[in-house]
Amino acid sequence: MLEAGERNLLLDSLRPPDGHRFDQGIGTTYSLDLLALLMAPLAFTFFDQSPREEGAAYDSLEVLESLRRYSDKLTLFCEAGRTSIPRAQYPQLAFIEQSVVECAKTEGAFHPKLWVLRFIRNGSVKYRVLCLSRNLVFAQSWDTILTLDGELQDRARAVAASRPLAEFVAALPSFAVRQPAAVEVVARAAALAAELQLTRFNPPEGFDELVFWPIGLPQRRSRSPFRDIGKRLLIVSPFLTCSKIEEIAEETTDTVLVSTAAELGKLTRRPRNVQKFYVLNERVQAEAEPSTEAHAVSLAEAVQLRDLHAKLYVTEVGATAHVWTGSANATAAAFDRNVEFMVELIGPRRRVGLDMLLEPEKSAVRFINLLTPANELVAKTPENPDVVALENTIEQFRAHLAGARLEAHVEGAGTSYDIKVWLPEGCSLEIPAGLTVRCWPSMVARESGVPVTTGSGGCAVAAFQKLTRQALTSFFAFEISGRLNAAAMTVAFVLNLPLVGAPEGRKEDVLRTLLQDRRRLMRFLMLLLAGEGTPVPGGGDDGTSDGGGSDRGAGFSANGLFEMLLRALDEAPHRLDHLESLLAQLRQGRDGDAPLPEGFDAIWEPILAHRRATSPGGEA
């Protein structure tokens, strides 16, 4: 179980093994916080980043360089319409527009939480698979994360145990809302899937076997992962349906169910064969931050902020324990309609069985120590039918809007642009009576939102005029509001719309804007050249002086930069390649210049020439 409030555990799990570097990867999530995705590439760089306030962290030079270096090597598949609106306007989001692939399923939801990462070192390839219950959001809930490492095998035949994982990764582009998915997305999924078939993954310590369980693939015959359920069973799930609980626990005599107080109260009856009910003890639930608590518009989002969000199933068959973990709740939707991913771990009962979780131990804090009995809560809080009906109406329209394949058509040049939110031919948008819809580009304030209108193919459903170049983005915020009798509800989310007619060079604009201060640029250059984990001199990113007092170097000496360039040439010449790429991007700006210190090219050009001559393919 993850420690509540430990946001950096996922980043720790994304870090490459010693001596390896990140090559490319794929992630999946149901809900998405764009700022969390903004931070994810930071895990691949090993920058020695000091703690900062939340907003300052997103503006850090470390984040900017990790985005520039790795954002195009990472693809994230998410449920369309479940991306939260950023709390401020961050131009860095331009770097991840192509990384986000919105998905949908005709019936059910795209709900897996899986990461597949490829690391390389001197020709060898390692893979890391993360199977989580947590979405890619900033949350303080209790979750699970399973980390599996494997090495690509030199063999002709596939590893049978890895085939289900490979099939799942290969199928991901087929769930994209906009078909066909981008060529690069399909190619990445196919390439990773081909190698995953040849990769053997070892179970974690204490377990002897593992089984991958993709759920909801059209080409794969659906089978329940719960093949062997003994008489004892533990179900941990934040969301429940009686029918599915009873199906899983049908043959048991001692079943323990752990969930949230709200979800237990909503049950229409006590599920058969469940003897004990628990919730998290209030003392171990984290207090949600006010800034995030205000965004919780549903039970699902409230649970994700601070309560139990783990999905875990544990049973015993003879001397063997089976543990399933991943994304699937104990609901009919999860196993019958959704796209999910689970991993089954099998090991000796004495080491990984139910007693290790549910029997108190004086010398250890076990799962049972975090729980409070909740038998009296079951089926005691029926839902308000008006709230249920309104939520269903809004959620159905959210899915309709997310699947409408909207586009953002851009017209203009220079510093002034108009955008039309366009409904393509063959699509329609019908807004139900009682609902109102607004939208706005995420790079402008909410107050700039305009109403979204009903329409049929080949028309604009919203329009914006005289936007600046900096306001152009593919991330558009939508807000749906409704009322039914005394019930009222508003949901807000982001859709990633294709930008048609957008000017080239927006990423370069972001770089130039964020590095237009000479001191900030110089610190950025040294950050690129410094060793991984090496602090870079020069103070914070806010332009404050470090005592150097000279604008020419803004606190950095020419000798210091020259020394770092020579050291990089000798010890890590690939850093010079990153620097060359950055300078090319900066010089592609509209004025073709960059705020480099006087004499920089005289130092840089001979070093670059030597690097080109001695690199593979260079002129010796």
XYZ file of C-alpha atoms in Angstrom:
620
model
C 0.000 0.000 0.000
C 1.299 3.428 -0.848
C 1.926 5.853 1.986
C -0.798 8.526 1.988
C 0.464 11.819 0.634
C 3.653 10.383 -0.924
C 3.290 11.882 -4.365
C 6.788 11.065 -5.545
C 6.595 7.270 -5.323
C 5.410 7.001 -8.924
C 8.277 9.234 -10.053
C 10.678 7.003 -8.121
C 9.271 3.949 -9.911
C 9.726 5.629 -13.300
C 13.442 6.251 -12.757
C 15.775 4.193 -14.988
C 17.827 1.382 -13.443
C 21.450 2.220 -12.643
C 23.485 2.841 -15.782
C 20.433 2.836 -18.083
C 18.589 5.652 -19.801
C 14.969 6.004 -20.786
C 14.310 5.267 -24.455
C 10.527 5.336 -24.852
C 7.358 4.286 -23.081
C 3.579 4.067 -22.849
C 1.252 4.826 -19.948
C -2.478 4.425 -19.377
C -4.810 6.158 -16.941
C -8.524 6.753 -16.482
C -8.380 10.308 -15.136
C -5.489 12.657 -15.818
C -3.976 15.768 -14.297
C -1.967 17.475 -17.037
C 0.404 18.942 -14.471
C 1.190 15.443 -13.194
C 2.049 14.435 -16.764
C 4.130 17.594 -17.038
C 6.236 16.339 -14.125
C 6.530 12.686 -15.245
C 9.498 13.115 -17.674
C 11.448 14.635 -14.790
C 11.890 11.070 -13.486
C 13.987 10.168 -16.531
C 16.599 12.913 -16.040
C 17.864 12.459 -12.455
C 18.138 16.217 -11.989
C 18.959 17.224 -8.442
C 15.826 19.321 -7.979
C 15.356 21.148 -4.705
C 11.845 21.368 -3.210
C 9.699 24.195 -4.519
C 6.206 25.518 -4.143
C 3.791 23.691 -6.440
C 3.477 26.404 -9.096
C 7.207 27.110 -9.072
C 7.940 23.424 -9.592
C 6.146 23.404 -12.946
C 8.140 26.463 -14.027
C 11.503 24.981 -13.061
C 14.261 24.644 -15.624
C 14.596 20.952 -14.735
C 11.007 20.316 -15.801
C 11.472 22.337 -18.981
C 14.531 20.346 -20.051
C 12.960 16.986 -19.191
C 9.945 17.921 -21.322
C 12.087 19.076 -24.226
C 14.132 15.889 -24.058
C 11.535 13.204 -23.389
C 7.940 14.326 -24.026
C 7.962 13.026 -27.599
C 9.160 9.620 -26.350
C 6.164 9.065 -24.067
C 2.561 8.302 -25.066
C -0.228 8.427 -22.489
C -3.628 6.848 -23.203
C -6.484 8.223 -21.059
C -10.275 8.151 -20.879
C -11.671 10.997 -23.001
C -13.377 13.639 -20.877
C -11.595 12.748 -17.627
C -8.707 15.224 -17.792
C -8.862 17.933 -15.140
C -8.512 21.618 -15.990
C -5.066 23.020 -15.070
C -5.188 25.413 -12.133
C -3.204 28.043 -14.072
C -1.975 28.722 -17.586
C 1.305 26.894 -18.203
C 2.878 27.374 -21.656
C 4.929 24.186 -21.027
C 1.762 22.176 -21.762
C 2.539 22.683 -25.466
C 5.211 19.985 -25.095
C 2.714 17.257 -24.100
C -0.097 17.965 -26.580
C 1.031 15.115 -28.824
C 1.639 12.805 -25.861
C -2.011 12.587 -24.776
C -4.221 10.101 -26.663
C -7.871 10.186 -25.611
C -9.673 6.841 -25.576
C -13.240 5.597 -25.239
C -15.165 2.343 -25.263
C -18.637 2.013 -26.771
C -19.903 0.446 -23.558
C -17.948 0.916 -20.371
C -14.824 2.935 -19.715
C -11.119 2.938 -20.562
C -9.890 2.337 -17.011
C -6.396 0.674 -16.901
C -3.480 2.122 -14.961
C -0.387 0.615 -16.580
C 3.069 1.904 -17.504
C 5.485 0.150 -19.863
C 8.964 1.705 -19.998
C 11.926 0.779 -22.204
C 15.434 1.439 -20.879
C 18.681 0.930 -22.790
C 22.370 0.558 -21.931
C 25.148 -0.304 -24.387
C 22.870 -2.355 -26.601
C 20.999 -4.163 -23.819
C 17.296 -3.491 -23.262
C 15.359 -3.650 -20.018
C 11.628 -3.204 -19.524
C 9.737 -2.021 -16.483
C 6.016 -2.599 -16.048
C 4.075 -0.675 -13.410
C 0.591 -1.938 -12.579
C -1.229 0.578 -10.392
C -4.584 1.322 -8.868
C -3.818 5.072 -8.984
C -4.534 7.367 -11.900
C -2.012 9.952 -13.076
C -3.287 12.656 -10.744
C -2.109 14.447 -7.627
C -3.992 12.622 -4.888
C -3.553 11.561 -1.275
C -5.519 8.344 -1.462
C -4.325 4.880 -0.424
C -3.330 2.915 -3.505
C -1.239 -0.008 -4.688
C 1.647 -0.109 -7.128
C 3.359 -3.224 -8.477
C 6.778 -2.876 -10.150
C 8.021 -5.633 -12.461
C 11.401 -5.584 -14.221
C 12.453 -7.775 -17.118
C 15.229 -8.048 -19.679
C 14.695 -8.493 -23.397
C 15.684 -12.066 -24.256
C 17.780 -13.123 -27.234
C 15.346 -15.759 -28.459
C 13.097 -16.526 -31.419
C 10.026 -17.785 -29.564
C 7.778 -15.587 -27.452
C 7.678 -15.859 -23.664
C 4.223 -17.347 -23.146
C 3.628 -15.566 -19.840
C 4.269 -12.140 -21.443
C 1.964 -12.610 -24.438
C -1.188 -11.167 -22.739
C 0.750 -8.023 -21.789
C 2.058 -7.638 -25.345
C -1.440 -8.078 -26.799
C -2.791 -5.407 -24.465
C -0.118 -2.861 -25.425
C -0.584 -3.573 -29.145
C -4.355 -3.019 -28.812
C -4.152 0.384 -27.078
C -4.317 2.533 -30.281
C -7.579 0.807 -31.227
C -9.303 2.553 -28.306
C -8.347 6.070 -29.469
C -11.338 8.353 -29.998
C -9.901 9.675 -33.244
C -9.351 6.791 -35.635
C -7.035 5.944 -37.107
C -4.645 6.878 -34.323
C -1.508 8.801 -35.264
C 1.081 6.764 -37.143
C 3.676 7.396 -34.432
C 1.326 6.135 -31.719
C 0.544 2.908 -33.585
C 4.212 2.330 -34.378
C 5.315 2.833 -30.759
C 2.683 0.442 -29.407
C 3.560 -2.182 -32.015
C 7.311 -1.921 -31.418
C 6.994 -2.194 -27.651
C 4.523 -5.086 -27.938
C 6.887 -7.010 -30.223
C 9.700 -6.789 -27.679
C 7.464 -7.447 -24.673
C 6.689 -10.860 -26.131
C 10.409 -11.637 -25.815
C 10.787 -10.234 -22.286
C 10.584 -12.344 -19.165
C 9.365 -10.605 -16.017
C 10.240 -11.871 -12.570
C 7.616 -11.907 -9.786
C 8.347 -9.743 -6.733
C 10.023 -11.158 -3.656
C 7.843 -13.679 -1.838
C 5.981 -14.827 -4.957
C 6.750 -17.690 -7.326
C 4.575 -16.882 -10.366
C 2.772 -14.020 -12.060
C -0.041 -13.859 -14.608
C -1.006 -10.817 -16.701
C -4.761 -10.252 -16.998
C -5.896 -7.793 -19.705
C -9.652 -7.222 -19.494
C -11.936 -5.892 -22.230
C -9.894 -6.575 -25.360
C -12.307 -7.282 -28.250
C -9.961 -9.817 -29.848
C -9.380 -11.720 -26.602
C -12.035 -14.057 -25.215
C -13.109 -12.713 -21.849
C -12.178 -14.928 -18.924
C -12.523 -14.150 -15.263
C -9.129 -13.761 -13.596
C -10.621 -15.406 -10.511
C -10.139 -19.009 -11.607
C -9.324 -20.347 -8.156
C -11.132 -18.828 -5.196
C -10.731 -20.628 -1.885
C -12.938 -20.428 1.176
C -11.208 -17.295 2.509
C -11.242 -14.080 0.477
C -10.276 -10.425 0.929
C -11.779 -7.806 -1.421
C -10.436 -4.241 -1.303
C -12.291 -1.881 -3.630
C -13.483 1.743 -3.414
C -16.482 1.073 -5.713
C -18.891 -1.848 -5.477
C -21.881 -3.616 -6.944
C -23.644 -6.376 -4.988
C -23.924 -8.711 -7.953
C -20.195 -8.720 -8.694
C -19.197 -9.137 -5.040
C -21.549 -12.105 -4.727
C -20.239 -13.604 -7.969
C -16.612 -13.411 -6.818
C -17.414 -14.664 -3.303
C -19.932 -17.314 -4.359
C -17.955 -20.333 -3.068
C -16.413 -18.674 -0.017
C -17.276 -19.028 3.658
C -15.095 -16.249 5.089
C -15.032 -13.070 2.988
C -13.790 -9.676 4.197
C -14.781 -6.547 2.246
C -12.859 -3.265 2.619
C -14.273 -0.155 0.945
C -15.319 3.431 1.696
C -18.096 4.448 4.069
C -20.029 6.155 1.287
C -19.873 3.143 -1.023
C -20.848 0.643 1.684
C -23.801 2.840 2.566
C -25.010 2.917 -1.055
C -25.282 -0.879 -1.319
C -28.896 -1.941 -1.758
C -28.431 -4.964 0.532
C -25.778 -6.887 2.413
C -23.886 -9.007 -0.152
C -24.196 -12.746 0.411
C -21.185 -14.608 1.840
C -19.518 -11.422 3.129
C -18.971 -11.731 6.868
C -16.933 -8.625 7.730
C -16.893 -5.054 6.441
C -14.173 -2.456 7.031
C -13.268 1.118 6.114
C -10.017 3.035 6.550
C -9.501 4.398 10.022
C -10.026 8.163 9.978
C -6.613 8.672 11.544
C -4.871 7.293 8.439
C -6.929 9.245 5.920
C -5.108 12.283 4.601
C -6.655 15.709 4.731
C -7.322 16.864 1.192
C -5.822 20.206 0.266
C -8.473 22.934 -0.070
C -7.335 23.748 -3.619
C -7.999 20.180 -4.746
C -10.982 19.411 -2.528
C -12.974 22.091 -4.332
C -12.607 20.135 -7.578
C -14.323 17.012 -6.196
C -17.700 16.997 -7.940
C -18.461 13.293 -7.520
C -17.895 10.457 -5.084
C -15.220 9.028 -7.391
C -13.202 12.244 -7.311
C -13.623 12.664 -3.549
C -12.365 9.115 -2.953
C -9.368 9.786 -5.170
C -8.365 12.752 -3.043
C -7.976 11.160 0.381
C -9.764 7.841 0.924
C -9.163 4.226 -0.045
C -8.561 3.869 -3.790
C -6.729 0.523 -3.926
C -8.081 -2.525 -5.792
C -6.881 -5.778 -4.283
C -8.186 -9.358 -4.153
C -6.512 -12.034 -2.010
C -7.506 -15.670 -1.542
C -5.978 -18.965 -0.447
C -6.196 -22.343 -2.145
C -4.520 -25.003 -0.055
C -0.982 -23.857 0.759
C -0.996 -21.286 -2.054
C -2.053 -17.624 -1.942
C -3.321 -15.686 -4.970
C -3.146 -11.878 -5.043
C -4.721 -9.802 -7.818
C -3.920 -6.102 -8.077
C -4.499 -3.409 -10.690
C -7.302 -1.191 -11.903
C -10.502 -3.269 -11.621
C -13.051 -2.376 -8.942
C -15.451 -4.988 -7.575
C -18.162 -3.847 -9.997
C -20.005 -5.359 -12.920
C -18.709 -2.580 -15.181
C -15.073 -3.375 -14.395
C -15.189 -7.038 -15.385
C -17.990 -7.022 -17.961
C -17.685 -3.731 -19.897
C -14.516 -1.764 -19.133
C -10.940 -1.963 -20.381
C -8.860 -2.903 -17.314
C -5.518 -4.475 -16.447
C -4.683 -6.742 -13.514
C -1.711 -8.848 -12.444
C -2.094 -12.064 -10.474
C 0.717 -12.998 -8.094
C 0.999 -16.545 -6.740
C 3.084 -17.602 -3.750
C 3.148 -19.586 -0.504
C 0.297 -18.826 1.867
C 2.662 -18.689 4.858
C 4.573 -15.791 3.276
C 1.969 -13.807 1.292
C -1.396 -15.106 2.502
C -4.327 -13.466 4.248
C -2.868 -13.769 7.733
C -0.056 -11.405 6.710
C -2.707 -8.765 6.042
C -5.529 -9.474 8.483
C -3.881 -10.887 11.613
C -2.407 -8.296 14.037
C 1.295 -8.520 14.808
C 2.866 -6.732 17.761
C 6.110 -5.965 15.967
C 4.595 -4.720 12.685
C 1.893 -2.460 11.290
C -0.290 -4.632 9.098
C -3.221 -3.797 6.870
C -5.733 -4.693 9.591
C -4.203 -2.003 11.836
C -5.346 0.659 9.352
C -8.971 -0.453 9.342
C -12.147 0.162 11.348
C -15.111 -2.306 11.431
C -18.045 -0.965 9.410
C -20.784 -3.608 9.536
C -23.296 -1.025 10.757
C -22.745 1.185 7.678
C -23.792 -1.356 5.046
C -26.883 -0.393 2.996
C -27.785 2.421 5.411
C -27.428 5.484 3.128
C -29.604 5.204 0.005
C -28.765 7.599 -2.811
C -30.905 10.617 -3.672
C -32.699 9.600 -6.899
C -32.540 13.161 -8.278
C -28.763 13.266 -7.774
C -28.395 9.861 -9.447
C -30.572 10.863 -12.419
C -28.778 14.197 -12.907
C -25.346 12.597 -12.632
C -26.312 9.958 -15.197
C -27.553 12.644 -17.622
C -24.375 14.694 -17.266
C -22.089 11.668 -17.555
C -23.875 10.415 -20.674
C -23.493 13.825 -22.294
C -19.860 14.062 -21.184
C -19.209 10.787 -23.036
C -21.161 12.062 -26.070
C -19.144 15.304 -26.139
C -15.837 13.471 -25.700
C -16.681 11.168 -28.606
C -17.849 13.931 -30.953
C -14.328 14.245 -32.473
C -14.287 18.033 -32.156
C -11.474 19.995 -33.782
C -9.999 23.446 -33.176
C -9.674 25.397 -36.439
C -7.158 28.248 -36.225
C -7.063 31.295 -38.498
C -4.741 34.266 -38.316
C -1.080 35.188 -38.247
C 1.456 37.146 -36.262
C -0.042 38.050 -32.889
C -3.798 37.665 -33.476
C -5.713 34.426 -34.051
C -9.313 33.253 -34.218
C -10.371 29.733 -33.227
C -13.535 27.827 -34.083
C -14.408 24.665 -32.164
C -15.492 22.623 -35.155
C -17.842 19.642 -35.422
C -16.619 17.460 -38.333
C -18.852 16.027 -41.046
C -20.717 12.948 -39.935
C -20.847 14.000 -36.275
C -23.600 15.644 -34.261
C -23.851 17.326 -30.881
C -27.182 17.342 -29.030
C -27.251 19.099 -25.658
C -29.972 17.600 -23.405
C -32.632 19.897 -21.990
C -31.639 21.223 -18.593
C -27.893 21.248 -19.312
C -25.702 24.182 -20.263
C -22.206 23.848 -21.715
C -19.322 26.337 -21.905
C -15.766 26.005 -23.228
C -12.522 27.960 -23.480
C -8.879 27.326 -24.428
C -7.006 26.212 -21.310
C -4.406 28.943 -21.867
C -6.945 31.690 -21.139
C -8.983 32.432 -18.019
C -12.279 30.679 -17.296
C -14.056 34.028 -17.679
C -13.298 33.860 -21.414
C -15.574 30.841 -21.795
C -18.409 30.920 -24.339
C -21.546 28.767 -24.675
C -21.344 25.565 -26.715
C -24.268 25.144 -29.093
C -26.067 22.142 -30.540
C -25.007 21.327 -34.088
C -24.608 18.752 -36.820
C -21.599 17.930 -39.024
C -19.584 20.706 -40.632
C -20.253 23.644 -38.296
C -18.749 25.593 -35.411
C -20.201 25.005 -31.946
C -18.064 27.704 -30.250
C -15.763 30.500 -31.419
C -13.009 32.733 -30.004
C -11.549 35.865 -31.532
C -8.328 37.848 -31.268
C -6.360 35.356 -29.213
C -2.627 35.815 -28.784
C -0.141 33.295 -30.138
C 0.589 32.249 -26.537
C -3.090 31.342 -26.024
C -3.048 28.697 -28.766
C -3.353 25.194 -27.343
C -4.933 21.866 -28.160
C -6.253 21.555 -24.588
C -9.773 23.001 -24.358
C -11.714 23.255 -21.100
C -15.406 22.290 -21.030
C -17.929 22.889 -18.252
C -21.293 21.105 -18.066
C -23.900 22.337 -15.561
C -27.355 20.977 -14.772
C -30.168 21.012 -12.243
C -32.959 18.578 -11.395
C -35.359 19.737 -8.675
C -33.102 20.503 -5.678
C -30.106 18.670 -7.143
C -27.446 20.729 -8.943
C -24.126 19.634 -10.428
C -21.260 21.003 -12.498
C -18.408 19.024 -14.045
C -15.383 20.546 -15.745
C -12.736 18.784 -17.809
C -10.307 19.139 -20.709
C -10.446 17.628 -24.190
C -7.363 17.427 -26.387
C -8.598 18.731 -29.738
C -6.593 18.537 -32.976
C -5.308 22.005 -33.901
C -6.001 22.606 -37.583
C -4.094 25.522 -39.112
C -1.990 26.308 -36.043
C 1.303 28.112 -36.768
C 4.547 26.157 -36.628
C 7.133 26.686 -33.923
C 4.945 26.966 -30.819
C 7.333 24.829 -28.748
C 10.228 27.026 -29.814
C 8.165 30.049 -28.756
C 7.738 28.524 -25.304
C 11.464 27.887 -24.999
C 12.317 31.418 -26.047
C 9.737 32.909 -23.695
C 10.930 30.925 -20.696
C 14.635 31.422 -21.506
C 14.587 35.034 -22.697
C 16.443 36.135 -19.577
C 20.202 35.650 -20.132
C 20.880 34.500 -16.598
C 18.106 31.919 -16.755
C 19.373 30.682 -20.121
C 22.929 30.359 -18.829
C 21.793 28.326 -15.849
C 19.800 26.148 -18.245
C 22.900 25.524 -20.394
C 24.871 24.493 -17.330
C 22.006 22.269 -16.225
C 22.263 20.412 -19.553
C 26.025 20.023 -19.168
C 26.153 19.072 -15.482
C 26.292 15.454 -14.388
C 23.048 13.797 -13.348
C 22.255 14.633 -9.754
C 24.828 17.445 -9.724
C 23.553 20.748 -8.293
C 23.937 23.668 -10.700
C 25.229 26.978 -9.317
C 23.404 30.208 -9.814
C 20.533 30.325 -7.354
C 16.853 30.014 -8.172
C 15.038 30.348 -11.466
C 13.576 33.729 -10.631
C 16.542 35.764 -11.903
C 17.883 36.682 -8.480
C 21.599 37.394 -8.332
C 24.017 34.834 -7.029
C 26.599 37.470 -6.283
C 28.313 37.485 -9.662
C 26.977 40.924 -10.478
C 27.719 40.720 -14.202
C 24.995 40.665 -16.831
C 27.385 39.235 -19.410
C 27.527 35.931 -17.578
C 24.710 36.687 -15.136
C 26.748 35.065 -12.364
C 28.399 32.454 -14.610
C 31.958 32.884 -15.861
C 33.015 32.122 -19.422
C 35.819 29.981 -18.000
C 33.283 27.966 -15.981
C 31.138 27.307 -19.041
C 34.181 26.410 -21.146
C 35.297 23.930 -18.477
C 31.850 22.300 -18.367
C 31.760 22.008 -22.166
C 35.170 20.306 -22.228
C 34.194 17.948 -19.400
C 30.996 16.994 -21.231
C 32.959 16.396 -24.433
C 35.241 14.002 -22.572
C 32.834 12.262 -20.164
C 29.314 12.532 -21.648
C 29.325 13.813 -25.250
C 25.597 13.037 -25.614
C 24.968 16.121 -23.459
C 26.486 18.228 -26.222
C 23.912 16.737 -28.603
C 21.143 17.918 -26.260
C 22.737 21.366 -26.166
C 23.052 21.520 -29.963
C 19.370 20.588 -30.291
C 18.344 23.278 -27.812
C 20.349 26.018 -29.529
C 18.856 25.050 -32.890
C 15.363 25.358 -31.441
C 16.104 28.723 -29.848
C 17.549 30.084 -33.086
C 14.483 29.034 -35.068
C 12.563 31.874 -33.430
C 11.091 34.751 -35.307
C 14.153 36.993 -34.841
C 16.672 34.151 -35.219
C 18.580 35.177 -32.110
C 18.994 33.877 -28.553
C 20.146 35.743 -25.396
C 23.535 34.044 -25.327
C 26.487 35.789 -23.667
C 29.051 37.620 -25.767
C 31.677 35.265 -27.184
C 29.647 32.096 -26.621
C 29.911 30.918 -30.256
C 33.696 31.300 -30.192
C 33.785 28.741 -27.375
C 30.988 26.522 -28.639
C 31.721 26.072 -32.350
C 35.152 24.335 -32.127
C 33.842 21.996 -29.425
C 30.787 21.161 -31.557
C 33.009 20.549 -34.596
C 35.129 18.096 -32.598
C 32.021 16.322 -31.344
C 30.686 15.925 -34.901
C 34.019 14.646 -36.186
C 34.369 11.995 -33.484
C 30.740 10.871 -33.159
C 29.455 7.792 -35.055
C 28.921 8.800 -38.671
C 31.057 11.922 -38.286
C 34.047 12.868 -40.422
C 37.247 11.527 -38.826
